[in-house]
Tab-separated table of C-alpha atoms in Angstrom:
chain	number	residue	atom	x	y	z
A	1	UNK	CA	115.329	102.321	131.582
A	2	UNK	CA	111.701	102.627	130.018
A	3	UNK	CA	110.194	103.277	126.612
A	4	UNK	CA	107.070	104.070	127.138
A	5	UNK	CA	107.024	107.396	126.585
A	6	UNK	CA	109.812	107.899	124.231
A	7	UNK	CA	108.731	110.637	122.396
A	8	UNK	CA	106.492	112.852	125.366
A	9	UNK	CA	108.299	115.363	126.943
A	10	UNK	CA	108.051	116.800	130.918
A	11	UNK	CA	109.091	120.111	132.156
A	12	UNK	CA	109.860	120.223	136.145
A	13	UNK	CA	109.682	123.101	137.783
A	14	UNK	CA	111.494	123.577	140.931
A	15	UNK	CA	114.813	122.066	141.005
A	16	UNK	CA	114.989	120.942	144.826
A	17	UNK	CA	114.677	117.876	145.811
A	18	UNK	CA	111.005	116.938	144.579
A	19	UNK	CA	111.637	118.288	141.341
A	20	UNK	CA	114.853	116.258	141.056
A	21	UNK	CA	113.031	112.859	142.402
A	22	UNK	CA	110.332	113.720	140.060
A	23	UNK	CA	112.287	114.241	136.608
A	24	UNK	CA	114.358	110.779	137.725
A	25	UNK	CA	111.392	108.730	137.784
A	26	UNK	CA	109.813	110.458	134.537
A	27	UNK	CA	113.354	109.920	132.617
A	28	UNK	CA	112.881	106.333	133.574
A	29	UNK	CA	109.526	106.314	131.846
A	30	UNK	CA	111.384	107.290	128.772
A	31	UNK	CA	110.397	111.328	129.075
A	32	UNK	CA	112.655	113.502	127.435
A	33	UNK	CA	113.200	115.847	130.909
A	34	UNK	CA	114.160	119.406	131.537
A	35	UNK	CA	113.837	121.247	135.130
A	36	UNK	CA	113.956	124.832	135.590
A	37	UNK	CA	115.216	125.910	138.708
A	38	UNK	CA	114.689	129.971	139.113
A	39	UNK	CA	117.605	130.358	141.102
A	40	UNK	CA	120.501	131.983	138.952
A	41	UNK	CA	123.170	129.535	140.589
A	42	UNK	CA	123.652	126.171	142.194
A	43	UNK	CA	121.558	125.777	145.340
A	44	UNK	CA	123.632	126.061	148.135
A	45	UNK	CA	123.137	126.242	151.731
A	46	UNK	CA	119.927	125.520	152.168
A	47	UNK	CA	117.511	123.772	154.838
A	48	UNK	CA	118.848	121.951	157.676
A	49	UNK	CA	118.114	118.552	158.643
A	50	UNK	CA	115.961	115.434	156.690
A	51	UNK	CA	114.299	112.212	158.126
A	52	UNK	CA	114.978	109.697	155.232
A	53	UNK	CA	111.632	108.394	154.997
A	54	UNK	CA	111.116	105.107	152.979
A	55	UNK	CA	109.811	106.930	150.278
A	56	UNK	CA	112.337	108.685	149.848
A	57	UNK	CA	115.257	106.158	150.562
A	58	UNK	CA	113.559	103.797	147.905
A	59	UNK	CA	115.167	105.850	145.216
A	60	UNK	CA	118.280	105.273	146.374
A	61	UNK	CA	117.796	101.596	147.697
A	62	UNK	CA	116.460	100.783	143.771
A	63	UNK	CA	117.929	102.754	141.067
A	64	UNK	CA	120.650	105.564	142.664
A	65	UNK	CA	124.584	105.271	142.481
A	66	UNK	CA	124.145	106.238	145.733
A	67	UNK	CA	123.585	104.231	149.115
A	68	UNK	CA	121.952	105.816	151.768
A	69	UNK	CA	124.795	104.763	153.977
A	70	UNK	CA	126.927	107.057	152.218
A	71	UNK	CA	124.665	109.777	152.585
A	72	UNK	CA	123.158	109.723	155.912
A	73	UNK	CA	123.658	109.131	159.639
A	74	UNK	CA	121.663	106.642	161.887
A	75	UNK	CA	120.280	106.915	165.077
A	76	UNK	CA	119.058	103.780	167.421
A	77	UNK	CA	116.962	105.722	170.097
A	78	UNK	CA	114.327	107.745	170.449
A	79	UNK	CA	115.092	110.009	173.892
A	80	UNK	CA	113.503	112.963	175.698
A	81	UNK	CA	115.126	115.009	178.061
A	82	UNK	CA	113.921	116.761	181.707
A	83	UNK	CA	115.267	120.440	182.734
A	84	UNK	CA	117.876	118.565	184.282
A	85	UNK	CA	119.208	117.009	181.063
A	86	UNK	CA	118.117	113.673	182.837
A	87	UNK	CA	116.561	110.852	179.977
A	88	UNK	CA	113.087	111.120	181.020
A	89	UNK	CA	112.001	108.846	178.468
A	90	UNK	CA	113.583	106.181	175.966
A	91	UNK	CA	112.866	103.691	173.587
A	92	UNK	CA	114.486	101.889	170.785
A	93	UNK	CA	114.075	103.067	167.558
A	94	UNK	CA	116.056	103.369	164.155
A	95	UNK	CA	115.940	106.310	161.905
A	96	UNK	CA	117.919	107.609	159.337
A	97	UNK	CA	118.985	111.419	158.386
A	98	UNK	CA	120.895	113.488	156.137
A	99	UNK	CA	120.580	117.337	154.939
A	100	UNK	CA	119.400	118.661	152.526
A	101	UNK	CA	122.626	119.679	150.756
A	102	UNK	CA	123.308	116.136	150.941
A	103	UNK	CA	120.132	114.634	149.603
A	104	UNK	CA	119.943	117.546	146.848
A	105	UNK	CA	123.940	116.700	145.134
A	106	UNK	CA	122.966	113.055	145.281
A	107	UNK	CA	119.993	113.885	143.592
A	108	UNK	CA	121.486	115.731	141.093
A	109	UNK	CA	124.410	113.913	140.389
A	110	UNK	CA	121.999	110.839	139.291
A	111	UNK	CA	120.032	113.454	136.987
A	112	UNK	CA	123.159	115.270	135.721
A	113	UNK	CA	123.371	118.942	134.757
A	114	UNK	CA	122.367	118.814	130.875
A	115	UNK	CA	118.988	119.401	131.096
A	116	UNK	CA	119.294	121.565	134.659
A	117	UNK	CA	118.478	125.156	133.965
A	118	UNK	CA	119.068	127.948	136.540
A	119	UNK	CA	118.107	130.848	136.458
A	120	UNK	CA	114.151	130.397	134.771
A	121	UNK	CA	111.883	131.806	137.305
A	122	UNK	CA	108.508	130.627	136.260
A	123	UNK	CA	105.363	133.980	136.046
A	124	UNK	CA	102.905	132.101	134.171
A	125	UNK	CA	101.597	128.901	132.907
A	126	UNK	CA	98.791	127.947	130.165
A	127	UNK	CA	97.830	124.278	130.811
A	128	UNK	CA	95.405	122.838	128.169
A	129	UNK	CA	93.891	119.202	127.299
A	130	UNK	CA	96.614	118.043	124.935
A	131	UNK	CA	99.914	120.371	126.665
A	132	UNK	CA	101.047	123.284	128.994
A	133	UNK	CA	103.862	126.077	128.335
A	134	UNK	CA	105.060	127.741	131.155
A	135	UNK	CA	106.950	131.381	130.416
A	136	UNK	CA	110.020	132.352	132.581
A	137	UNK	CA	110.654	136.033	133.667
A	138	UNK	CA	114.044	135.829	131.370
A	139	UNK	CA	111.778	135.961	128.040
A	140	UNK	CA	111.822	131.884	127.501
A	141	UNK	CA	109.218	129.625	127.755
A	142	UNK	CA	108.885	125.682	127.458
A	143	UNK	CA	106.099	123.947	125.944
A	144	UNK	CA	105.300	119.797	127.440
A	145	UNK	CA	103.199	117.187	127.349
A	146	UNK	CA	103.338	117.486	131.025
A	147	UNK	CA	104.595	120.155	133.026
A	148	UNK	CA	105.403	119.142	136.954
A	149	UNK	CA	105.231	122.137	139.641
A	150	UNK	CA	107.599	121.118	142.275
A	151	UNK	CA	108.580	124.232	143.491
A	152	UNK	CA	108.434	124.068	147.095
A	153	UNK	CA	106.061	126.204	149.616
A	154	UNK	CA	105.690	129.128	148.123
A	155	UNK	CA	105.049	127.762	144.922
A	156	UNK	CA	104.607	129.809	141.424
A	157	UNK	CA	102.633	126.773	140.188
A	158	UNK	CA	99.873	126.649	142.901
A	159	UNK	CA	99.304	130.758	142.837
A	160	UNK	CA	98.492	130.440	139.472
A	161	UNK	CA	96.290	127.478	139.044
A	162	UNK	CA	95.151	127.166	141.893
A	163	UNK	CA	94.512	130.845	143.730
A	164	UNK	CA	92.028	129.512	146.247
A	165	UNK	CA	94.916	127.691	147.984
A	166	UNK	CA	96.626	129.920	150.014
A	167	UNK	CA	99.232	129.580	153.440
A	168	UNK	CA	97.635	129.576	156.840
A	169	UNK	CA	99.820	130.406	159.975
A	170	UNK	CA	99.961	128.059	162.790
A	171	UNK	CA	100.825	129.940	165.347
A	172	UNK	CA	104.468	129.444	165.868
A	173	UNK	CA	107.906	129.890	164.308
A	174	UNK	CA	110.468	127.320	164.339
A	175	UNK	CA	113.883	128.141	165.370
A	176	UNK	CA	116.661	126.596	163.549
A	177	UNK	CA	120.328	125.308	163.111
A	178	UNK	CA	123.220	123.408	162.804
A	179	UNK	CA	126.144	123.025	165.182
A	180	UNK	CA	129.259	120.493	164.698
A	181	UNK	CA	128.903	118.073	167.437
A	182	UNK	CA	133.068	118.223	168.389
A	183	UNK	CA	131.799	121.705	169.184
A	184	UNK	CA	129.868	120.654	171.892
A	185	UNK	CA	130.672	119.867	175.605
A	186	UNK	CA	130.912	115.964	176.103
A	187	UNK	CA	128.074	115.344	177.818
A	188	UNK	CA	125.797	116.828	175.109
A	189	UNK	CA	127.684	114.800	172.892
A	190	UNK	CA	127.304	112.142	174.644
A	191	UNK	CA	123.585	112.764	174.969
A	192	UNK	CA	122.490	113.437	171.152
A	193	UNK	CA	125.423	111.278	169.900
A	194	UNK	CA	122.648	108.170	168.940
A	195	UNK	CA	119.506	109.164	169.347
A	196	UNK	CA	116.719	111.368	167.926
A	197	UNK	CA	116.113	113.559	170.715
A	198	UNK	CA	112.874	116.112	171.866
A	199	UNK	CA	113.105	118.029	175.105
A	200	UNK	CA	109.321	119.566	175.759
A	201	UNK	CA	108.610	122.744	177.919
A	202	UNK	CA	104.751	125.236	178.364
A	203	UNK	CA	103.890	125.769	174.929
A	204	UNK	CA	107.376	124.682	173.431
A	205	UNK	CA	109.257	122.060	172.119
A	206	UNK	CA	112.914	121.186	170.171
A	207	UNK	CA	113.572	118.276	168.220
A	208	UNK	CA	117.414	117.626	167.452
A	209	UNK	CA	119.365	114.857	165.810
A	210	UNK	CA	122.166	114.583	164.021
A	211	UNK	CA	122.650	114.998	160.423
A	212	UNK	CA	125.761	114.657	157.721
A	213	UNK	CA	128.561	117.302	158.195
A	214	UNK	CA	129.650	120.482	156.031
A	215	UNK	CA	131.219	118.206	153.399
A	216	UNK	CA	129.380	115.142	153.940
A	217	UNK	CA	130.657	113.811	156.872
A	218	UNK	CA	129.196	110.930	158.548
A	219	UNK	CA	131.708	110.082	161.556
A	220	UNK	CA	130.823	110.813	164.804
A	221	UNK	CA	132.439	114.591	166.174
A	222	UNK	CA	132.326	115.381	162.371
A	223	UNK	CA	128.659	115.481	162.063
A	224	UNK	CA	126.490	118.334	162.376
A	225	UNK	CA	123.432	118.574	165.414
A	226	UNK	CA	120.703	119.808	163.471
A	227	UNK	CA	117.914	121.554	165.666
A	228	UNK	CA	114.018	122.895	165.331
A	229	UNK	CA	112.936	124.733	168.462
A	230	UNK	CA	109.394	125.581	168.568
A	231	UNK	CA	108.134	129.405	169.590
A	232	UNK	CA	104.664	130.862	169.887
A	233	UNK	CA	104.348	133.872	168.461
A	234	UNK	CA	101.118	135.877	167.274
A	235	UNK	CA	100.116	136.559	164.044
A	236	UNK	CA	100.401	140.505	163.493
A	237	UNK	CA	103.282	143.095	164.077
A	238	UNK	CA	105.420	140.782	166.253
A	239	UNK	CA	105.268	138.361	163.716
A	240	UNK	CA	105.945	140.611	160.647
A	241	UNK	CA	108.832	142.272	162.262
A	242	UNK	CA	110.431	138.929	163.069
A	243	UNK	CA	110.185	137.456	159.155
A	244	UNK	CA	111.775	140.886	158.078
A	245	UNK	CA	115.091	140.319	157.700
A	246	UNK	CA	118.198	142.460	158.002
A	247	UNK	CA	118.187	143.908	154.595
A	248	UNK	CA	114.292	145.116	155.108
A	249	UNK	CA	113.024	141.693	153.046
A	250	UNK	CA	110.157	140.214	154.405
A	251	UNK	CA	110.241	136.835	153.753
A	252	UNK	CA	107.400	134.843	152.639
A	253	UNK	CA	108.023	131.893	155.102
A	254	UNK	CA	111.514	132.140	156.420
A	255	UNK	CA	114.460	134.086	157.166
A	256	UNK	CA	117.706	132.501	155.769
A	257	UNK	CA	120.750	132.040	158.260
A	258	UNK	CA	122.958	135.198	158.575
A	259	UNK	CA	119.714	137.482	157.899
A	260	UNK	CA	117.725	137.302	161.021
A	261	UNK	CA	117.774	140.210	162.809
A	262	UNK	CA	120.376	140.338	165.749
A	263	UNK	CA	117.556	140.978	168.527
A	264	UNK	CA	115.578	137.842	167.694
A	265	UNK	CA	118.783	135.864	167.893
A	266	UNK	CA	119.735	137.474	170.972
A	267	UNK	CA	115.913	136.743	172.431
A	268	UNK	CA	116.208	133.244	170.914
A	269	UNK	CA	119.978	132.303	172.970
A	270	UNK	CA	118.148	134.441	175.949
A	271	UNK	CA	115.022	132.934	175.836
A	272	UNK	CA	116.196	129.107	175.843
A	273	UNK	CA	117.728	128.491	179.218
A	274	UNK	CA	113.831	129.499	180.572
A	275	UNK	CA	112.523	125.844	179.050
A	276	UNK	CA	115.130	123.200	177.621
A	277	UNK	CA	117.414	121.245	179.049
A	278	UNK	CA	121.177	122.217	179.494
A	279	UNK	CA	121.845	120.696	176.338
A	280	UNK	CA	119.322	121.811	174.537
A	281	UNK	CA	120.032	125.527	175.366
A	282	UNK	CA	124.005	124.591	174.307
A	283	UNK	CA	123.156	123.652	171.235
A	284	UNK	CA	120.933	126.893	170.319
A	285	UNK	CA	123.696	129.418	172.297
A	286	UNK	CA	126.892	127.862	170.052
A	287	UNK	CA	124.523	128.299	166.849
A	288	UNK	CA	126.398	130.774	164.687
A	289	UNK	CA	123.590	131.835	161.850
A	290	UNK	CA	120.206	130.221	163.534
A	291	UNK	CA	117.147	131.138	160.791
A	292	UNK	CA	113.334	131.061	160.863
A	293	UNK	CA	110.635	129.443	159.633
A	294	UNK	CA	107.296	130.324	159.721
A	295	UNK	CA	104.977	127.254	160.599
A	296	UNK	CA	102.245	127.061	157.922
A	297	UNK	CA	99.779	124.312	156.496
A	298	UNK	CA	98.178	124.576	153.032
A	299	UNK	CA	95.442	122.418	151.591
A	300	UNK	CA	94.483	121.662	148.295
A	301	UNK	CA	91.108	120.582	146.705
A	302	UNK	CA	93.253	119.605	143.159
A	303	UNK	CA	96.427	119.307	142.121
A	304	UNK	CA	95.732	118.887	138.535
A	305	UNK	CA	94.906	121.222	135.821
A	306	UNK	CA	94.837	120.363	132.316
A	307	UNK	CA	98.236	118.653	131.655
A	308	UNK	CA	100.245	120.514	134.739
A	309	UNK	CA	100.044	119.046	138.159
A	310	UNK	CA	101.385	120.299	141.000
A	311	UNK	CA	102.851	117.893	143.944
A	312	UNK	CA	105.194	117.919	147.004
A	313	UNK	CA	105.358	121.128	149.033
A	314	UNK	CA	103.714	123.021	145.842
A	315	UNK	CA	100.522	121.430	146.539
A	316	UNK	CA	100.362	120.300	150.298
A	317	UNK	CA	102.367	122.151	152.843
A	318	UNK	CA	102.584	119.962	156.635
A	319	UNK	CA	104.348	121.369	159.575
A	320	UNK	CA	107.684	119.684	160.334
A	321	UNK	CA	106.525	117.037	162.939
A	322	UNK	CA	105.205	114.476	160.711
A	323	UNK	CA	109.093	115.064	159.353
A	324	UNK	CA	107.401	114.279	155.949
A	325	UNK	CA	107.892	116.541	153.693
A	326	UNK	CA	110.348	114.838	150.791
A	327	UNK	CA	109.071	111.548	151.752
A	328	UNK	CA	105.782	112.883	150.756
A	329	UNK	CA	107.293	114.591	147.639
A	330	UNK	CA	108.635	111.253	146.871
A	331	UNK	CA	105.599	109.755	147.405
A	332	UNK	CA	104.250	111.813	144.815
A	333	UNK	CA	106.399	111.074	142.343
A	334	UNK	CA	106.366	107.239	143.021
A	335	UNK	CA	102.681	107.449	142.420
A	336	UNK	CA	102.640	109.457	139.047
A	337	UNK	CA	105.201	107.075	137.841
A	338	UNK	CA	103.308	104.669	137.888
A	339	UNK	CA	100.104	105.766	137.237
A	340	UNK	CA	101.948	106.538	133.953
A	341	UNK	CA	103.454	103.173	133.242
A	342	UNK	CA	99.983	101.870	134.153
A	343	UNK	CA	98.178	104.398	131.605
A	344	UNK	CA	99.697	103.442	128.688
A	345	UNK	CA	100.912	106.261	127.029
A	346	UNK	CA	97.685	108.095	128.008
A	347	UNK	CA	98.738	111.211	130.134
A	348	UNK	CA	95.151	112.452	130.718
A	349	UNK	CA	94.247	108.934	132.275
A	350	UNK	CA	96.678	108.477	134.594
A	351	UNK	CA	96.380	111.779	136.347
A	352	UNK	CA	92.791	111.127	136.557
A	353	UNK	CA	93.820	107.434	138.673
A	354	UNK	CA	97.009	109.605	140.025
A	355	UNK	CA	95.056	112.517	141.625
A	356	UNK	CA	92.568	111.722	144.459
A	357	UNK	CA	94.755	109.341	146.121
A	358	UNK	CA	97.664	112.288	146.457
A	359	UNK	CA	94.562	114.474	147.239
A	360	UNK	CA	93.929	111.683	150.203
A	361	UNK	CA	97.359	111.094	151.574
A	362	UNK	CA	98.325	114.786	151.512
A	363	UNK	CA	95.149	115.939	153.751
A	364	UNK	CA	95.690	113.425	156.055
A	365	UNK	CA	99.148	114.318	156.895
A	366	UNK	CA	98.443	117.807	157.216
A	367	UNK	CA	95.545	117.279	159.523
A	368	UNK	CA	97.358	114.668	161.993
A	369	UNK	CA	100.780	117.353	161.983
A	370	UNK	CA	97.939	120.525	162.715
A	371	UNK	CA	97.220	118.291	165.751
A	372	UNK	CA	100.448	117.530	166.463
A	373	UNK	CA	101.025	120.844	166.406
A	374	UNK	CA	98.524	121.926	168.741
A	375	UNK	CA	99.069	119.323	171.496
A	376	UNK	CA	102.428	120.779	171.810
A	377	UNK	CA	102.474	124.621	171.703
A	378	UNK	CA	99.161	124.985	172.833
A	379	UNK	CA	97.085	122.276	174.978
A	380	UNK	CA	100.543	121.061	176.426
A	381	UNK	CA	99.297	117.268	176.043
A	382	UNK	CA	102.147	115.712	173.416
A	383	UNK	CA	103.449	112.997	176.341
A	384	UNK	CA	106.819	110.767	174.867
A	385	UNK	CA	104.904	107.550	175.211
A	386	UNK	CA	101.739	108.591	172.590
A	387	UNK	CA	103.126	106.323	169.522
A	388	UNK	CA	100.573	109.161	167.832
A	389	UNK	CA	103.545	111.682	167.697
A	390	UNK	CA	106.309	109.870	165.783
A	391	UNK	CA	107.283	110.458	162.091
A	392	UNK	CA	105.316	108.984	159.264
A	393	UNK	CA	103.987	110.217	156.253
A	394	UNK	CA	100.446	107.971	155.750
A	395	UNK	CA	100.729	107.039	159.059
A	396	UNK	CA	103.136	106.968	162.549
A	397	UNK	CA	105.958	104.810	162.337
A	398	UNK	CA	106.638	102.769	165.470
A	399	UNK	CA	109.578	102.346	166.822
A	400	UNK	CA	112.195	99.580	165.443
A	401	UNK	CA	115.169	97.854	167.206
């Protein structure tokens, strides 16, 4: 699509879905692209649910093969549930979601495989004024006019540029997984089937809605009801044991389905029918591998050094409610793209121009989820009608008809 840097080459690292949405919008700009994903083989079976953000579905509204109608489900409400599975609240409003096995082949597919690498873990990077050569724990190394850290929350890329950024714990784990709605009894069907739903307890909350099947699927009973219940849990022992998974692994933020720990899943299908709705606790009970994530927020003063930048969940980290995360990766990438066209050719420039607005947007999301956060697992104040508490990136998104 673009010339303007024929010629200049990028290397990605990370190839998820900010990487992916990254090297797209470079190729455009006429970069010769390469990602390096240090996972040995296609990623598979990770993450749950997505919000399609706009900044993320403009990709795929612009310049994708791919409609987001093929690759997402819809929902037209916004509902909370009492203990009684009674609608205590509801409103009109239209979002769209998918998973992230979903998003990520889509993604890839538009990219294609030739310049996809698995299997190059990234253990160092030198990043200088004119280009940056990252070195991969298989012996290789890649040398770019820009190299791009995308690689997610715990992320090679900020650890070594950036050391003084490290992961804070919130306070709370989230709980989560994915059942197929024919699965469930009718009137949780019935109940989840169009609408983006919360159910709020003491010190607690879920958020569930539903996503694109096993293979895709978008028709209703085929879908999947993708979950995130929110648990407090202190930071020490309790907290160490529960990230540990079966094999002895402690995990750096999460515990991948079919690892937990049979006693936290048995406390977690215990535990449920003490504050959610009914159909709330069915959908956690008839959860077959639930996993864990560890709620964390990480700031950043830069996210540029030299000629590698780091962006998306690499530099930032949110907590879920905001459900921001790849919209804000896109966002990213959006920006540096055109920062780049704008530039001229001139790298050093446009991350200059590129920079302190990510540097804005990302510590305002992360504040704004942190008090999200807080009003709902700790000063028990989130109430359904606060417009506050809805999705957004830059800001809340109101509710559409």
């Amino acid at each position: 699509m673009g010339s303007r840097y024929k010629g200049f080459t990028a290397a990605v690292v990370g190839g998820s879905i900010g990487g992916l949405s990254a090297a797209l919008l470079l190729r455009d700009l006429g970069f010769r692209v390469d990602v390096y994903e240090r996972t040995p083989e296609d990623l598979v079976g990770r993450g749950g649910g997505i919000v399609l953000q706009p900044e993320m579905l403009r990709w795929f509204q612009e310049r994708s093969t791919h409609h987001p109608e093929q690759l997402s489900t819809v929902s037209h409400n916004l509902r909370y549930l009492g203990r009684d599975n009674e609608i205590v609240f509801e409103e009109p409003a239209v979002w769209r979601f998918t998973s992230w096995g979903t998003l990520y082949r889509a993604l890839l597919s538009d990219f294609g495989r030739d310049n996809y690498h698995l299997g190059h873990c990234v253990v160092g990077v030198d990043s200088g004024p004119d280009s940056a050569t990252v070195r991969f724990a298989n012996g290789k190394e890649a040398t770019a006019d820009l190299v791009v850290f995308a690689d997610g929350v715990t992320s090679t890329g900020r650890k070594r540029l950036f050391p003084e950024s490290v992961l804070e714990y919130g306070g709370y784990v989230g709980g989560r997984g994915t059942v197929v709605e024919h699965e469930l009894s009718a009137e949780s069907r019935d109940l989840f089937d169009d609408s983006l739903t919360y159910c709020v307890g003491p010190n607690t909350h879920i958020c569930i809605y539903p996503i694109p099947g096993p293979n895709d699927e978008v028709r209703i009973g085929e879908r999947l009801i993708n979950y995130v219940w929110y648990r407090n849990v202190p930071k020490g022992n309790e907290l160490e044991e529960m990230l540990t998974d079966k094999s002895g692994f402690r995990g750096e933020v999460s515990v991948h389905p079919g690892k937990v720990q049979d006693r936290y899943i048995d406390d977690m299908k215990a535990a449920v029918s003490d504050v959610l709705a009914p159909a709330a606790v069915e959908v956690v009970r008839k959860t077959e591998f639930p996993y864990l994530q560890q709620i964390v927020d990480a700031r950043m003063t830069r996210m540029v050094s030299g000629r590698s930048i780091i962006m998306g969940d690499a530099a930032f980290v949110g907590r879920p409610h905001g459900a921001a995360g790849t919209a804000k990766a896109a966002a990213d990438a959006w920006a540096l793209a055109a920062a780049l066209e704008a530039s001229d050719g001139d790298i050093p420039a446009a991350l200059e121009v590129w920079e302190p607005q990510q540097l804005e947007i990302g510590g305002n999301l992360v504040d704004r989820v942190v008090q999200m956060g807080t009003r709902a697992q700790f000063d028990n104040t989130w109430h359904p009608e606060d417009t506050t508490l809805r999705f957004g990136l830059t800001k809340p998104l109101q509710p559409t008809s």
